[in-house]
XYZ file of C-alpha atoms in Angstrom:
265
model
C 0.000 0.000 0.000
C 1.314 3.443 -0.911
C 2.397 5.556 2.033
C 5.702 6.522 3.589
C 8.682 4.269 2.846
C 11.784 3.977 5.022
C 15.012 2.460 3.677
C 18.532 2.394 5.064
C 21.990 3.132 3.693
C 24.161 2.357 6.673
C 23.533 5.058 9.280
C 21.362 7.039 6.854
C 17.571 6.736 6.821
C 16.063 7.401 3.393
C 12.427 8.419 3.867
C 10.184 8.605 0.803
C 6.759 9.946 0.044
C 5.666 6.772 -1.732
C 2.574 7.472 -3.801
C 4.067 8.374 -7.164
C 0.905 7.709 -9.186
C -0.730 10.577 -7.232
C 2.339 12.857 -7.284
C 3.000 11.738 -3.706
C -0.085 13.542 -2.411
C -0.506 12.884 1.293
C -3.456 10.912 2.620
C -4.468 11.388 6.245
C -2.830 8.050 7.014
C 0.421 9.184 5.387
C 0.621 12.194 7.696
C 0.420 9.819 10.666
C 3.029 7.545 9.082
C 5.451 10.396 8.421
C 5.197 11.624 11.995
C 5.878 8.081 13.213
C 8.883 7.747 10.890
C 10.387 11.012 12.141
C 9.984 9.666 15.694
C 11.674 6.416 14.661
C 14.604 8.324 13.184
C 14.857 10.354 16.388
C 14.819 7.331 18.687
C 16.969 4.876 16.700
C 20.576 5.282 17.818
C 21.797 3.445 14.717
C 20.546 6.302 12.512
C 22.606 9.495 12.248
C 21.020 11.415 9.363
C 17.766 11.285 7.395
C 17.108 12.084 3.750
C 13.546 12.977 2.754
C 12.586 12.559 -0.906
C 9.740 11.462 -3.161
C 9.232 8.260 -5.119
C 9.202 8.593 -8.879
C 10.539 11.423 -11.005
C 7.591 13.822 -11.154
C 7.082 14.952 -7.570
C 8.648 15.359 -4.164
C 5.185 15.890 -2.676
C 2.238 18.012 -3.801
C 0.769 18.247 -0.315
C -2.451 16.881 1.080
C -4.831 14.822 -1.029
C -7.511 17.499 -1.256
C -10.268 15.027 -2.042
C -9.796 13.532 1.416
C -8.331 16.241 3.633
C -10.387 19.322 2.730
C -13.785 17.663 3.393
C -12.477 16.214 6.661
C -11.207 19.610 7.807
C -14.158 21.689 6.619
C -16.671 19.312 8.203
C -14.837 19.360 11.523
C -13.967 15.670 11.406
C -10.276 16.421 11.671
C -8.043 18.945 13.464
C -5.058 20.245 11.523
C -2.914 20.047 14.662
C -2.950 16.277 14.179
C -0.406 16.914 11.402
C 2.077 18.598 13.753
C 4.404 15.590 13.952
C 4.602 15.265 10.157
C 5.341 18.991 9.857
C 7.935 18.704 12.648
C 6.271 21.358 14.753
C 7.593 21.209 18.334
C 10.193 18.722 17.061
C 12.725 16.935 19.233
C 14.381 15.350 16.200
C 17.807 16.954 16.456
C 19.505 14.774 13.856
C 20.064 16.467 10.479
C 17.300 16.013 7.900
C 18.215 16.578 4.248
C 15.490 17.225 1.670
C 16.196 15.825 -1.807
C 13.528 17.553 -3.877
C 12.957 15.607 -7.067
C 10.027 17.349 -8.768
C 6.897 19.227 -7.787
C 7.093 20.547 -4.229
C 3.745 22.162 -3.571
C 1.456 22.983 -0.654
C 2.028 20.608 2.221
C 5.097 19.199 0.491
C 6.611 22.693 0.503
C 5.671 23.033 4.163
C 7.356 19.779 5.113
C 10.429 20.851 3.133
C 10.620 23.954 5.332
C 11.033 21.688 8.369
C 14.260 20.193 6.968
C 17.781 21.438 7.590
C 19.600 21.151 4.252
C 17.829 21.189 0.872
C 19.073 19.933 -2.466
C 16.805 20.177 -5.503
C 16.808 18.664 -8.944
C 17.062 21.217 -11.715
C 13.562 20.152 -12.778
C 11.955 20.884 -9.386
C 9.174 23.441 -8.985
C 7.878 25.042 -5.819
C 4.651 26.719 -4.780
C 2.087 27.434 -2.094
C -1.246 27.384 -3.968
C -3.471 27.387 -0.875
C -4.857 30.912 -1.288
C -6.319 29.919 -4.640
C -8.571 27.292 -3.048
C -9.559 29.331 0.001
C -7.203 27.847 2.582
C -3.838 28.830 4.065
C -0.436 27.143 4.478
C -0.794 26.406 8.179
C 1.560 23.432 8.332
C 4.290 25.533 9.871
C 4.695 27.919 6.934
C 2.865 30.911 8.421
C 5.488 30.770 11.178
C 8.581 29.445 9.424
C 8.702 31.098 6.033
C 9.293 34.711 7.102
C 11.963 33.448 9.498
C 13.808 31.617 6.749
C 13.662 34.035 3.792
C 13.039 37.781 3.323
C 9.535 38.980 4.167
C 8.625 40.256 0.709
C 9.533 36.990 -1.010
C 7.707 34.964 1.627
C 4.580 37.065 1.229
C 4.769 36.844 -2.565
C 4.843 33.048 -2.350
C 1.963 32.829 0.133
C -0.301 35.552 -1.265
C 0.115 34.988 -4.992
C 0.452 31.223 -4.920
C 2.485 31.074 -8.134
C 4.995 28.345 -8.850
C 8.692 29.150 -8.961
C 11.612 27.269 -10.469
C 14.470 25.654 -8.585
C 16.703 28.521 -9.713
C 14.339 31.074 -8.213
C 13.955 29.025 -5.024
C 17.741 29.017 -4.673
C 17.823 32.787 -5.150
C 15.127 33.218 -2.497
C 17.221 31.233 -0.011
C 14.979 28.168 0.156
C 17.661 25.809 -1.170
C 21.333 25.016 -0.636
C 22.076 23.529 -4.043
C 20.616 22.539 -7.408
C 21.905 19.448 -9.214
C 20.964 17.566 -12.393
C 17.963 15.368 -11.657
C 19.813 12.049 -12.220
C 22.368 13.018 -9.555
C 19.946 14.193 -6.883
C 19.818 11.233 -4.515
C 23.499 10.451 -5.048
C 24.389 14.008 -4.025
C 22.154 13.858 -0.951
C 23.648 10.530 0.139
C 27.203 11.852 -0.300
C 26.344 14.833 1.883
C 24.693 12.605 4.468
C 27.798 10.438 4.768
C 29.890 13.555 5.346
C 27.582 14.409 8.233
C 27.836 10.875 9.629
C 31.576 11.475 10.012
C 30.951 14.505 12.234
C 30.289 14.422 15.959
C 26.724 13.352 16.658
C 26.799 15.356 19.871
C 27.902 18.494 18.051
C 25.324 18.162 15.271
C 22.477 17.553 17.700
C 23.556 20.439 19.923
C 23.759 22.826 16.963
C 20.304 21.903 15.690
C 18.637 21.953 19.101
C 20.193 25.305 20.003
C 19.264 26.945 16.692
C 15.659 25.752 16.949
C 15.242 26.808 20.579
C 17.213 30.037 20.834
C 15.803 31.931 17.868
C 12.829 33.419 19.708
C 14.616 34.355 22.939
C 15.713 37.893 23.840
C 19.369 38.319 22.923
C 20.834 38.301 26.438
C 18.814 35.240 27.413
C 19.807 33.537 24.166
C 23.496 34.218 24.840
C 23.142 32.679 28.304
C 21.454 29.583 26.926
C 24.000 29.356 24.093
C 26.776 29.169 26.675
C 25.029 26.247 28.355
C 24.726 24.407 25.048
C 28.361 25.167 24.324
C 29.472 23.930 27.733
C 27.567 20.708 27.215
C 29.351 20.117 23.919
C 32.827 21.149 25.118
C 32.636 18.767 28.098
C 31.268 15.821 26.101
C 33.144 12.595 25.310
C 33.011 13.582 21.647
C 34.906 16.804 22.376
C 37.575 14.931 24.320
C 38.046 12.487 21.453
C 37.893 15.152 18.768
C 40.535 17.358 20.397
C 42.774 14.342 21.024
C 42.457 13.254 17.410
C 43.226 16.775 16.212
C 46.376 16.934 18.342
C 47.535 13.538 17.056
C 46.531 14.264 13.459
C 44.278 11.242 13.174
C 40.650 10.707 12.234
C 38.375 11.063 15.288
C 36.424 8.060 16.536
C 33.499 9.861 18.149
C 31.793 7.890 20.947
C 28.414 9.210 19.758
C 28.903 7.268 16.529
C 29.776 3.875 18.023
C 26.237 2.484 17.755
C 25.689 3.387 14.112
C 24.809 0.901 11.403
C 27.916 0.411 9.248
C 27.793 1.476 5.619
C 27.371 -1.461 3.218
C 30.496 -2.294 1.184
């Protein structure tokens, strides 16, 4: 049955929207599945990094299946907050999540992309928030996240006008890190993920947690909390090993990585 697929490449979880015949549109069940998969990635110590992508070549994800979700929401049979886990609202997943955007990234798919940390797109990808054209709003984290991630005027243009933009324009807006030829998309994301696996798990988790939690604090309070995060990292076993390895000019063997699934030969 189509839904959310989870595969492994060593310590990397490859999560896919897996409904390619419907452009990976999300059913209500798929939202539940995606939230559960993010929790699995968070809790599985053998996973260091996740890649989120879509099955097939045409779409990353075009958002909610409107034939199912809109009636459920408008009739009061469903509360949109039930999608919070899929949209990574209030997340405690502090492992890096890479989006590999392989085609149409619209509506809820765009919103889920905004919850990821590093974003690589195929040169054929397109992006858009069409909600205003059907009388709804992008409330899957976008009303909060978008103006915090890119300039206000570009965020408002995307949300108010609802037009699609190309990967090149999305890169210019600051939504993406990189654009690659479509055939190289997943390969590029996996290469990046393996680079992250070689870093300190403690450091990566501390960076992500601090960035997510400090952004809304007053500056002086944020500086105080930053020092606590920094102290936690500097006194960790990973820091001891990393500094020792640096002094001896060898590759570090971070304790936080000892439980990871080895990469297949």
